[in-house]
Short mmCIF file of C-alpha atoms in Angstrom, two decimals:
data_model
loop_
_atom_site.label_atom_id
_atom_site.label_comp_id
_atom_site.label_asym_id
_atom_site.label_seq_id
_atom_site.Cartn_x
_atom_site.Cartn_y
_atom_site.Cartn_z
CA UNK A 1 -15.04 -11.43 0.18
CA UNK A 2 -16.38 -13.24 3.24
CA UNK A 3 -15.70 -12.86 6.97
CA UNK A 4 -17.38 -16.06 8.18
CA UNK A 5 -17.42 -19.56 6.70
CA UNK A 6 -20.35 -21.81 7.69
CA UNK A 7 -19.35 -25.47 7.67
CA UNK A 8 -22.45 -27.70 7.87
CA UNK A 9 -24.25 -30.71 6.39
CA UNK A 10 -26.95 -29.36 4.09
CA UNK A 11 -29.69 -31.98 4.56
CA UNK A 12 -29.51 -31.52 8.35
CA UNK A 13 -29.53 -27.74 8.83
CA UNK A 14 -29.25 -25.77 5.56
CA UNK A 15 -32.92 -24.78 5.43
CA UNK A 16 -33.27 -24.31 9.16
CA UNK A 17 -30.57 -23.31 11.64
CA UNK A 18 -27.80 -22.60 9.09
CA UNK A 19 -30.10 -20.39 7.01
CA UNK A 20 -31.24 -18.45 10.10
CA UNK A 21 -27.67 -18.01 11.32
CA UNK A 22 -26.61 -16.88 7.84
CA UNK A 23 -29.33 -14.21 7.84
CA UNK A 24 -28.44 -13.02 11.36
CA UNK A 25 -24.75 -12.69 10.42
CA UNK A 26 -25.69 -10.70 7.32
CA UNK A 27 -27.78 -8.35 9.43
CA UNK A 28 -24.78 -7.90 11.72
CA UNK A 29 -22.66 -7.03 8.62
CA UNK A 30 -20.37 -10.04 9.18
CA UNK A 31 -20.37 -11.23 5.51
CA UNK A 32 -21.06 -14.97 5.94
CA UNK A 33 -20.56 -17.64 3.28
CA UNK A 34 -23.27 -20.27 2.89
CA UNK A 35 -22.68 -22.27 -0.27
CA UNK A 36 -26.08 -22.18 -1.98
CA UNK A 37 -26.91 -18.43 -1.69
CA UNK A 38 -23.27 -17.35 -2.16
CA UNK A 39 -22.59 -19.33 -5.34
CA UNK A 40 -23.48 -17.76 -8.66
CA UNK A 41 -24.50 -19.66 -11.76
CA UNK A 42 -21.51 -20.84 -13.76
CA UNK A 43 -19.10 -20.85 -10.81
CA UNK A 44 -17.07 -23.91 -9.88
CA UNK A 45 -18.69 -24.94 -6.59
CA UNK A 46 -15.85 -26.60 -4.69
CA UNK A 47 -13.28 -24.07 -5.84
CA UNK A 48 -15.47 -21.18 -4.69
CA UNK A 49 -16.14 -22.91 -1.36
CA UNK A 50 -12.44 -23.38 -0.59
CA UNK A 51 -11.66 -19.80 -1.64
CA UNK A 52 -14.29 -18.60 0.84
CA UNK A 53 -12.92 -20.91 3.54
CA UNK A 54 -9.41 -19.55 2.99
CA UNK A 55 -10.31 -15.86 3.10
CA UNK A 56 -12.76 -16.00 6.04
CA UNK A 57 -11.40 -14.89 9.41
CA UNK A 58 -13.89 -17.00 11.38
CA UNK A 59 -15.05 -20.58 10.75
CA UNK A 60 -18.30 -21.83 12.27
CA UNK A 61 -18.66 -25.63 12.26
CA UNK A 62 -22.23 -26.82 12.86
CA UNK A 63 -22.03 -30.42 14.09
CA UNK A 64 -25.38 -32.09 13.47
CA UNK A 65 -26.33 -35.75 13.86
CA UNK A 66 -25.34 -36.86 10.35
CA UNK A 67 -22.43 -34.42 9.84
CA UNK A 68 -19.85 -37.25 9.63
CA UNK A 69 -21.67 -38.79 6.68
CA UNK A 70 -20.36 -35.98 4.49
CA UNK A 71 -16.83 -36.22 3.08
CA UNK A 72 -17.14 -32.55 2.12
CA UNK A 73 -17.86 -31.49 5.72
CA UNK A 74 -14.99 -33.53 7.11
CA UNK A 75 -12.48 -32.30 4.54
CA UNK A 76 -13.55 -28.71 5.13
CA UNK A 77 -13.06 -29.24 8.87
CA UNK A 78 -9.50 -30.44 8.25
CA UNK A 79 -8.79 -27.38 6.12
CA UNK A 80 -10.26 -25.09 8.78
CA UNK A 81 -8.03 -26.57 11.47
CA UNK A 82 -4.98 -26.28 9.24
CA UNK A 83 -5.68 -22.57 8.69
CA UNK A 84 -5.17 -21.86 12.43
CA UNK A 85 -8.01 -19.31 12.32
CA UNK A 86 -10.77 -19.10 14.90
CA UNK A 87 -13.14 -22.07 14.79
CA UNK A 88 -16.46 -21.83 16.63
CA UNK A 89 -17.99 -25.30 17.09
CA UNK A 90 -21.78 -25.49 17.35
CA UNK A 91 -22.99 -28.78 18.82
CA UNK A 92 -26.46 -28.98 17.33
CA UNK A 93 -28.28 -31.97 18.84
CA UNK A 94 -24.98 -33.78 19.41
CA UNK A 95 -22.48 -33.66 22.27
CA UNK A 96 -18.69 -33.20 22.02
CA UNK A 97 -18.33 -36.83 23.14
CA UNK A 98 -20.08 -37.92 19.92
CA UNK A 99 -17.25 -36.32 17.91
CA UNK A 100 -14.72 -38.31 19.96
CA UNK A 101 -16.54 -41.52 18.91
CA UNK A 102 -16.75 -42.65 22.56
CA UNK A 103 -20.06 -44.45 21.96
CA UNK A 104 -19.66 -47.46 19.63
CA UNK A 105 -23.28 -46.99 18.55
CA UNK A 106 -22.99 -43.21 18.13
CA UNK A 107 -23.79 -41.59 14.76
CA UNK A 108 -20.20 -40.38 14.20
CA UNK A 109 -18.71 -43.77 15.11
CA UNK A 110 -21.00 -45.56 12.67
CA UNK A 111 -20.41 -43.04 9.87
CA UNK A 112 -16.63 -43.27 10.15
CA UNK A 113 -16.75 -47.05 10.40
CA UNK A 114 -18.50 -47.21 7.03
CA UNK A 115 -15.93 -44.83 5.52
CA UNK A 116 -13.08 -46.92 6.91
CA UNK A 117 -13.73 -49.53 4.26
CA UNK A 118 -12.56 -47.04 1.60
CA UNK A 119 -9.63 -45.06 3.00
CA UNK A 120 -7.99 -45.73 6.34
CA UNK A 121 -5.76 -42.68 5.89
CA UNK A 122 -8.69 -40.32 5.39
CA UNK A 123 -10.60 -41.80 8.32
CA UNK A 124 -7.65 -41.29 10.67
CA UNK A 125 -7.32 -37.70 9.49
CA UNK A 126 -11.05 -37.11 10.02
CA UNK A 127 -11.07 -38.73 13.46
CA UNK A 128 -8.14 -36.57 14.57
CA UNK A 129 -9.88 -33.44 13.28
CA UNK A 130 -13.16 -34.30 15.06
CA UNK A 131 -11.35 -34.96 18.34
CA UNK A 132 -9.56 -31.62 18.06
CA UNK A 133 -12.83 -29.83 17.34
CA UNK A 134 -14.53 -31.58 20.27
CA UNK A 135 -11.94 -30.06 22.63
CA UNK A 136 -12.60 -26.49 21.47
CA UNK A 137 -14.87 -24.16 23.42
CA UNK A 138 -18.11 -24.04 21.51
CA UNK A 139 -21.84 -23.59 21.75
CA UNK A 140 -24.27 -26.34 22.68
CA UNK A 141 -27.95 -26.14 21.84
CA UNK A 142 -28.68 -27.90 25.15
CA UNK A 143 -27.13 -24.98 27.06
CA UNK A 144 -29.86 -22.74 25.64
CA UNK A 145 -32.68 -25.17 26.49
CA UNK A 146 -33.15 -25.90 22.81
CA UNK A 147 -33.85 -22.21 22.00
CA UNK A 148 -32.29 -21.73 18.57
CA UNK A 149 -32.88 -17.98 18.59
CA UNK A 150 -30.79 -17.54 21.74
CA UNK A 151 -28.09 -19.83 20.39
CA UNK A 152 -28.00 -17.87 17.13
CA UNK A 153 -27.69 -14.53 18.98
CA UNK A 154 -24.81 -15.82 21.11
CA UNK A 155 -22.89 -17.06 18.06
CA UNK A 156 -23.34 -13.77 16.20
CA UNK A 157 -22.08 -11.86 19.25
CA UNK A 158 -18.99 -14.08 19.44
CA UNK A 159 -18.27 -13.61 15.73
CA UNK A 160 -18.71 -9.83 15.89
CA UNK A 161 -16.41 -9.53 18.89
CA UNK A 162 -13.67 -11.48 17.13
CA UNK A 163 -13.99 -9.58 13.86
CA UNK A 164 -14.01 -6.25 15.68
CA UNK A 165 -10.88 -7.21 17.64
CA UNK A 166 -9.07 -8.25 14.45
CA UNK A 167 -10.00 -4.97 12.75
CA UNK A 168 -8.72 -2.91 15.67
CA UNK A 169 -5.08 -3.81 15.04
CA UNK A 170 -2.94 -0.74 14.25
CA UNK A 171 -3.51 0.52 10.71
CA UNK A 172 0.21 1.37 10.45
CA UNK A 173 3.02 -0.62 12.12
CA UNK A 174 4.78 2.56 13.25
CA UNK A 175 2.71 5.69 13.84
CA UNK A 176 3.86 9.30 14.08
CA UNK A 177 1.19 11.83 15.00
CA UNK A 178 -1.64 9.61 13.83
CA UNK A 179 -3.39 9.15 17.19
CA UNK A 180 -3.31 12.87 18.01
CA UNK A 181 -4.69 13.93 14.62
CA UNK A 182 -7.35 11.20 14.75
CA UNK A 183 -8.49 12.34 18.19
CA UNK A 184 -8.84 15.96 17.02
CA UNK A 185 -10.86 14.94 13.96
CA UNK A 186 -13.16 12.69 15.98
CA UNK A 187 -13.90 15.69 18.21
CA UNK A 188 -14.64 17.70 15.06
CA UNK A 189 -17.07 15.03 13.87
CA UNK A 190 -18.73 14.85 17.29
CA UNK A 191 -19.33 18.62 17.29
CA UNK A 192 -21.51 18.18 14.20
CA UNK A 193 -24.03 16.60 16.59
CA UNK A 194 -27.35 15.62 14.97
CA UNK A 195 -26.60 16.99 11.51
CA UNK A 196 -25.33 14.84 8.68
CA UNK A 197 -21.62 15.62 8.71
CA UNK A 198 -18.93 15.42 6.05
CA UNK A 199 -15.20 15.43 6.76
CA UNK A 200 -12.72 15.68 3.89
CA UNK A 201 -9.06 14.69 4.15
CA UNK A 202 -7.20 16.50 1.39
CA UNK A 203 -3.56 16.26 0.34
CA UNK A 204 -1.05 14.98 -2.18
CA UNK A 205 -0.62 11.30 -2.93
CA UNK A 206 1.43 9.36 -0.40
CA UNK A 207 0.86 11.83 2.42
CA UNK A 208 -1.26 9.43 4.51
CA UNK A 209 -4.90 10.29 3.77
CA UNK A 210 -6.05 6.66 3.53
CA UNK A 211 -4.08 5.69 6.64
CA UNK A 212 -5.75 8.48 8.63
CA UNK A 213 -9.17 7.51 7.26
CA UNK A 214 -8.55 3.92 8.37
CA UNK A 215 -7.51 5.13 11.81
CA UNK A 216 -10.75 7.12 12.14
CA UNK A 217 -12.79 4.14 10.98
CA UNK A 218 -10.92 1.92 13.43
CA UNK A 219 -11.67 4.33 16.30
CA UNK A 220 -15.39 4.16 15.58
CA UNK A 221 -15.23 0.36 15.54
CA UNK A 222 -14.49 0.52 19.27
CA UNK A 223 -17.96 1.81 20.06
CA UNK A 224 -21.51 1.62 18.76
CA UNK A 225 -21.81 5.23 17.54
CA UNK A 226 -22.84 3.94 14.12
CA UNK A 227 -24.98 0.86 13.59
CA UNK A 228 -23.76 0.43 10.01
CA UNK A 229 -20.39 1.26 8.47
CA UNK A 230 -18.68 0.80 5.15
CA UNK A 231 -15.25 1.72 3.76
CA UNK A 232 -15.10 2.24 -0.02
CA UNK A 233 -11.44 1.81 -1.02
CA UNK A 234 -9.69 3.34 -4.02
CA UNK A 235 -12.75 4.93 -5.65
CA UNK A 236 -10.63 6.46 -8.42
CA UNK A 237 -9.71 3.02 -9.80
CA UNK A 238 -12.89 1.09 -8.94
CA UNK A 239 -16.05 0.45 -10.93
CA UNK A 240 -18.89 2.56 -9.53
CA UNK A 241 -21.37 -0.34 -9.72
CA UNK A 242 -19.08 -2.52 -7.57
CA UNK A 243 -18.95 0.25 -4.95
CA UNK A 244 -22.73 0.69 -5.11
CA UNK A 245 -23.15 -3.04 -4.54
CA UNK A 246 -20.89 -2.84 -1.47
CA UNK A 247 -22.91 0.08 -0.10
CA UNK A 248 -26.17 -1.78 -0.70
CA UNK A 249 -24.92 -4.90 1.09
CA UNK A 250 -23.58 -3.02 4.10
CA UNK A 251 -26.29 -0.39 4.50
CA UNK A 252 -29.44 -2.09 3.19
CA UNK A 253 -28.52 -5.80 3.47
CA UNK A 254 -29.56 -6.13 -0.16
CA UNK A 255 -27.90 -7.27 -3.38
CA UNK A 256 -28.53 -4.86 -6.26
CA UNK A 257 -28.02 -5.57 -9.95
CA UNK A 258 -27.58 -2.06 -11.37
CA UNK A 259 -27.32 1.65 -10.55
CA UNK A 260 -31.07 2.20 -10.91
CA UNK A 261 -31.86 -0.45 -8.30
CA UNK A 262 -29.20 1.03 -5.99
CA UNK A 263 -30.72 4.51 -6.29
CA UNK A 264 -34.17 3.12 -5.50
CA UNK A 265 -32.79 1.51 -2.32
CA UNK A 266 -31.00 4.68 -1.29
CA UNK A 267 -34.04 6.88 -1.85
CA UNK A 268 -36.11 4.75 0.53
CA UNK A 269 -33.90 6.18 3.28
CA UNK A 270 -31.89 4.83 6.21
CA UNK A 271 -33.22 3.54 9.52
CA UNK A 272 -30.08 4.31 11.58
CA UNK A 273 -26.92 6.42 11.76
CA UNK A 274 -24.25 5.27 9.31
CA UNK A 275 -20.54 5.90 8.72
CA UNK A 276 -19.41 5.93 5.08
CA UNK A 277 -15.75 6.33 4.15
CA UNK A 278 -15.13 7.19 0.47
CA UNK A 279 -11.42 6.88 -0.30
CA UNK A 280 -9.58 8.61 -3.17
CA UNK A 281 -12.32 10.60 -4.88
CA UNK A 282 -11.08 12.48 -7.94
CA UNK A 283 -14.41 13.47 -9.55
CA UNK A 284 -17.53 15.01 -8.07
CA UNK A 285 -19.68 12.62 -10.11
CA UNK A 286 -18.30 9.66 -8.16
CA UNK A 287 -19.71 11.05 -4.91
CA UNK A 288 -23.09 11.81 -6.52
CA UNK A 289 -23.42 8.23 -7.78
CA UNK A 290 -22.51 6.77 -4.39
CA UNK A 291 -24.61 9.23 -2.33
CA UNK A 292 -27.47 10.08 -4.72
CA UNK A 293 -29.52 11.82 -2.01
CA UNK A 294 -27.69 12.87 1.13
CA UNK A 295 -31.00 13.93 2.73
CA UNK A 296 -31.93 10.25 2.99
CA UNK A 297 -29.18 9.68 5.57
CA UNK A 298 -30.29 9.62 9.19
CA UNK A 299 -29.36 12.61 11.39
CA UNK A 300 -25.99 12.02 13.01
CA UNK A 301 -24.60 10.07 10.05
CA UNK A 302 -21.06 10.86 8.91
CA UNK A 303 -19.22 10.71 5.59
CA UNK A 304 -15.42 10.82 5.39
CA UNK A 305 -13.88 11.63 1.99
CA UNK A 306 -10.22 11.46 0.96
CA UNK A 307 -9.06 13.27 -2.16
CA UNK A 308 -5.98 14.82 -3.73
CA UNK A 309 -8.09 17.65 -5.20
CA UNK A 310 -9.58 20.32 -2.91
CA UNK A 311 -11.75 21.61 -5.79
CA UNK A 312 -13.50 18.22 -5.96
CA UNK A 313 -14.50 18.27 -2.28
CA UNK A 314 -15.47 21.96 -2.47
CA UNK A 315 -17.80 21.19 -5.38
CA UNK A 316 -19.33 18.33 -3.38
CA UNK A 317 -20.07 20.68 -0.51
CA UNK A 318 -21.62 23.35 -2.72
CA UNK A 319 -24.33 20.85 -3.61
CA UNK A 320 -24.81 19.73 0.01
CA UNK A 321 -25.01 23.05 1.86
CA UNK A 322 -27.46 21.69 4.43
CA UNK A 323 -24.77 19.42 5.91
CA UNK A 324 -22.11 20.27 8.44
CA UNK A 325 -18.73 20.23 6.75
CA UNK A 326 -15.10 20.30 7.81
CA UNK A 327 -11.95 19.93 5.74
CA UNK A 328 -8.57 18.76 7.02
CA UNK A 329 -5.52 19.52 4.90
CA UNK A 330 -2.88 16.87 5.38
CA UNK A 331 0.53 18.18 6.39
CA UNK A 332 3.96 16.77 5.59
CA UNK A 333 5.79 15.19 8.51
CA UNK A 334 8.11 17.30 10.62
CA UNK A 335 11.87 16.74 10.41
CA UNK A 336 11.86 14.79 13.69
CA UNK A 337 8.89 12.60 12.75
CA UNK A 338 10.35 12.01 9.28
CA UNK A 339 13.61 10.77 10.73
CA UNK A 340 11.86 8.52 13.23
CA UNK A 341 9.67 6.99 10.52
CA UNK A 342 12.59 6.44 8.14
CA UNK A 343 14.73 4.87 10.90
CA UNK A 344 11.94 2.53 11.92
CA UNK A 345 11.70 1.13 8.39
CA UNK A 346 15.46 1.14 7.75
CA UNK A 347 16.63 -0.13 11.18
CA UNK A 348 13.42 -1.16 13.04
CA UNK A 349 14.32 1.47 15.60
CA UNK A 350 13.73 5.20 15.95
CA UNK A 351 17.52 5.63 15.99
CA UNK A 352 19.96 4.83 13.19
CA UNK A 353 22.88 2.56 13.95
CA UNK A 354 26.32 4.16 14.53
CA UNK A 355 28.03 4.83 11.19
CA UNK A 356 24.74 5.40 9.32
CA UNK A 357 23.36 8.14 11.57
CA UNK A 358 24.33 11.10 9.39
CA UNK A 359 23.38 9.32 6.17
CA UNK A 360 20.00 8.38 7.67
CA UNK A 361 19.30 12.02 8.57
CA UNK A 362 20.16 13.17 5.05
CA UNK A 363 18.03 10.44 3.48
CA UNK A 364 15.01 11.20 5.67
CA UNK A 365 15.30 14.90 4.88
CA UNK A 366 15.56 14.13 1.14
CA UNK A 367 12.15 12.41 1.30
CA UNK A 368 10.63 15.82 2.07
CA UNK A 369 8.33 14.61 4.87
CA UNK A 370 6.27 12.32 2.63
CA UNK A 371 5.34 9.14 4.59
CA UNK A 372 5.19 6.85 1.54
CA UNK A 373 8.65 7.90 0.32
CA UNK A 374 10.08 7.43 3.83
CA UNK A 375 8.56 3.96 4.14
CA UNK A 376 9.61 2.71 0.70
CA UNK A 377 13.12 4.16 0.86
CA UNK A 378 13.67 2.89 4.40
CA UNK A 379 12.55 -0.63 3.47
CA UNK A 380 14.74 -0.55 0.35
CA UNK A 381 17.84 0.18 2.47
CA UNK A 382 16.99 -2.13 5.38
CA UNK A 383 19.30 -4.95 4.25
CA UNK A 384 22.01 -2.70 2.80
CA UNK A 385 24.47 -2.15 5.64
CA UNK A 386 27.77 -3.42 4.27
CA UNK A 387 30.77 -1.14 3.84
CA UNK A 388 30.16 -0.96 0.09
CA UNK A 389 26.58 0.18 0.76
CA UNK A 390 27.82 2.85 3.17
CA UNK A 391 30.16 4.21 0.49
CA UNK A 392 27.96 3.84 -2.58
CA UNK A 393 24.29 2.77 -2.26
CA UNK A 394 23.32 5.16 0.54
CA UNK A 395 25.09 8.27 -0.85
CA UNK A 396 23.80 7.55 -4.37
CA UNK A 397 20.25 7.20 -3.06
CA UNK A 398 20.53 10.56 -1.29
CA UNK A 399 21.83 12.19 -4.47
CA UNK A 400 18.95 10.72 -6.53
CA UNK A 401 16.27 11.78 -4.04
CA UNK A 402 17.60 15.35 -3.84
CA UNK A 403 17.82 15.60 -7.62
CA UNK A 404 14.32 14.29 -8.32
CA UNK A 405 11.46 16.64 -7.47
CA UNK A 406 8.69 14.40 -8.88
CA UNK A 407 7.42 11.98 -6.22
CA UNK A 408 6.97 9.17 -8.78
CA UNK A 409 10.63 9.46 -9.76
CA UNK A 410 11.67 9.45 -6.11
CA UNK A 411 9.85 6.13 -5.69
CA UNK A 412 11.70 4.52 -8.61
CA UNK A 413 14.83 4.38 -6.44
CA UNK A 414 13.46 1.26 -4.75
CA UNK A 415 12.23 -0.21 -8.05
CA UNK A 416 15.64 0.25 -9.68
CA UNK A 417 17.28 -1.72 -6.87
CA UNK A 418 15.25 -4.86 -7.58
CA UNK A 419 16.43 -7.89 -9.53
CA UNK A 420 15.16 -8.08 -13.16
CA UNK A 421 12.67 -10.81 -12.14
CA UNK A 422 11.36 -8.83 -9.17
CA UNK A 423 11.00 -5.75 -11.39
CA UNK A 424 8.96 -7.77 -13.88
CA UNK A 425 6.75 -9.11 -11.08
CA UNK A 426 6.26 -5.58 -9.71
CA UNK A 427 5.10 -4.38 -13.13
CA UNK A 428 2.81 -7.42 -13.51
CA UNK A 429 1.15 -6.53 -10.20
CA UNK A 430 0.97 -2.78 -10.89
CA UNK A 431 -0.71 -3.32 -14.25
CA UNK A 432 -2.92 -6.34 -13.62
CA UNK A 433 -2.97 -7.86 -10.14
CA UNK A 434 -3.85 -5.25 -7.53
CA UNK A 435 -6.78 -6.79 -5.63
CA UNK A 436 -5.95 -10.34 -6.74
CA UNK A 437 -5.78 -13.12 -4.18
CA UNK A 438 -2.19 -14.10 -3.36
CA UNK A 439 -2.53 -17.80 -4.17
CA UNK A 440 -4.12 -17.06 -7.56
CA UNK A 441 -1.36 -14.58 -8.41
CA UNK A 442 1.27 -17.14 -7.43
CA UNK A 443 -0.34 -19.71 -9.72
CA UNK A 444 -0.14 -17.23 -12.58
CA UNK A 445 3.49 -16.43 -11.78
CA UNK A 446 4.26 -20.14 -11.57
CA UNK A 447 2.96 -20.56 -15.11
CA UNK A 448 5.42 -17.89 -16.27
CA UNK A 449 8.38 -20.25 -15.98
CA UNK A 450 10.49 -18.28 -18.45
CA UNK A 451 10.24 -15.06 -16.42
CA UNK A 452 10.43 -16.45 -12.88
CA UNK A 453 11.95 -19.92 -13.25
CA UNK A 454 10.42 -21.26 -10.05
CA UNK A 455 11.51 -18.35 -7.85
CA UNK A 456 8.16 -16.55 -7.79
CA UNK A 457 7.74 -16.90 -4.00
CA UNK A 458 11.21 -15.44 -3.40
CA UNK A 459 10.63 -12.47 -5.70
CA UNK A 460 7.20 -11.79 -4.18
CA UNK A 461 8.71 -11.92 -0.70
CA UNK A 462 11.32 -9.39 -1.85
CA UNK A 463 8.57 -6.99 -2.95
CA UNK A 464 6.81 -7.35 0.40
CA UNK A 465 10.03 -6.83 2.36
CA UNK A 466 10.58 -3.56 0.50
CA UNK A 467 6.97 -2.42 1.15
CA UNK A 468 6.27 -2.23 -2.58
CA UNK A 469 3.32 -4.60 -2.20
CA UNK A 470 1.31 -5.72 0.82
CA UNK A 471 -1.41 -8.23 1.67
CA UNK A 472 -4.67 -7.27 3.35
CA UNK A 473 -6.53 -9.36 5.92
CA UNK A 474 -8.05 -11.46 3.12
CA UNK A 475 -4.60 -12.04 1.55
CA UNK A 476 -5.46 -9.86 -1.40
CA UNK A 477 -2.53 -8.01 -2.98
CA UNK A 478 -2.64 -4.29 -2.30
CA UNK A 479 -0.32 -1.56 -3.55
CA UNK A 480 -0.33 2.17 -2.86
CA UNK A 481 -1.83 3.97 -5.83
CA UNK A 482 1.34 6.05 -6.29
CA UNK A 483 3.44 2.88 -6.53
CA UNK A 484 0.92 1.44 -8.99
CA UNK A 485 1.09 4.66 -11.04
CA UNK A 486 4.87 4.59 -10.89
CA UNK A 487 4.97 1.03 -12.24
CA UNK A 488 2.59 1.86 -15.08
CA UNK A 489 4.64 4.92 -15.93
CA UNK A 490 7.76 2.75 -16.13
CA UNK A 491 6.01 0.59 -18.75
CA UNK A 492 4.96 3.65 -20.77
CA UNK A 493 8.43 5.18 -20.62
CA UNK A 494 10.14 1.93 -21.65
CA UNK A 495 7.88 1.44 -24.67
CA UNK A 496 8.24 5.09 -25.69
CA UNK A 497 12.01 5.12 -25.36
CA UNK A 498 12.49 1.78 -27.12
CA UNK A 499 9.75 2.47 -29.70
CA UNK A 500 8.10 -0.90 -29.28
CA UNK A 501 4.81 -2.32 -28.09
CA UNK A 502 4.45 -1.94 -24.27
CA UNK A 503 5.30 -5.06 -22.27
CA UNK A 504 1.99 -4.74 -20.39
CA UNK A 505 -1.34 -3.77 -21.93
CA UNK A 506 -3.81 -2.68 -19.23
CA UNK A 507 -5.00 0.66 -20.63
CA UNK A 508 -7.97 0.30 -23.07
CA UNK A 509 -6.73 3.23 -25.17
CA UNK A 510 -3.28 1.68 -25.41
CA UNK A 511 -4.78 -1.68 -26.41
CA UNK A 512 -6.89 0.01 -29.07
CA UNK A 513 -3.85 1.80 -30.50
CA UNK A 514 -1.86 -1.43 -30.65
CA UNK A 515 -4.67 -3.30 -32.40
CA UNK A 516 -5.36 -0.48 -34.86
CA UNK A 517 -1.71 -0.18 -35.79
CA UNK A 518 -1.30 -3.97 -35.77
CA UNK A 519 1.76 -3.54 -33.64
CA UNK A 520 3.76 -6.60 -32.69
CA UNK A 521 6.12 -6.56 -29.74
CA UNK A 522 9.71 -7.02 -30.85
#
């Protein structure tokens, strides 16, 4: 994934200013995309470029003298403007007036005049885009007396400020007790002073460990306590090498090919205090592979671990006795907080509407203080406020929640209320598409005409409305691991009950069994 897209004409600046800016952004941990170093052998160049352009939160357009000679540059500029994301113009040896084609002998005027012989429609589109870019607040090399180093530093500062501001948005749309708990834990981390400190957040699935970890990470983004930070998501389901590569990029500014090279980098030591968040650890070996030598971390560094298993974090600490350590056991929400959270998702208010007040209390209480269950159940019932819902759907949901003690079975209430097509899409995502880019997933769904019949966008919107799936800042599909596990369990149960090949094959052991038995789905 990339944070910053660098739009430029290669022959003008790729080996000079663009390369230097790319390096400076990498050092600032801003994840820039520059086509040549970012593309791997065998990748489709233009496709990869437009994927990077789409996912980046910041676009930097470097307008050089011959920029308008490149159709690629001009088309990328149009796409950047259409995205409505931040565009930072850099006027490198040209003035904004050149982009407006005010001088008949100017380089942009001449370049577009030549292109006008081929496509008047494209030229008009390009001229409009250049005029719009010329009116944006940008950076001019002339304002820095031709000093490229100063210009580069100013651009990096602007990019970092914007990315930091975008990351500081609330990690949860409605928060109950999160700020207070976060403040207490930050004080705990600060009391560890110059030691390397480890904080573990322990509790059952769906209780809010990852949300609290994100809130802590977000709080540290507001200051410069740590020069380098990284958040390793969903360790339980991720490939260790992928996580090691992320650590190497963020902490060492280096791309590693394998675990051995990663360990060599780590053992050279750190040159500054770092913050490492390791989310959803379920085996001690995962931590050891990600932090092969904790003594190589600079004094004052912090590690935050989330796990469902207290034995795992206790075993980690037994091996790292020279560190300061604190464990926080996540608590279920109080009755009052549970009701407020449920009402916010069900009514977008902390109070239930008139006739549903008593039902809402009973439903919130039936979720047993578990934030995920409150969110999913509330979203499921948000659009169910007719008289028939009052008399049937709501009471039946309460009865089901009270009856089911297993959290996965509680979550199936929302799944069961979906249309057959939306249920199929949910299972597709749970088994195969967590982490996939939205537009790629939609292309796959579009190809499944028999299952979705052109309504893929509507079904996907239904899943989002019910908080069964979400999109991150890069428009990747994300799903709580309990919801993912619930979906996969549905597939297993269906195949077991109907004695047929599972509808989705994601588990290597399951695939092996099917192939060995030469099973054919009936």
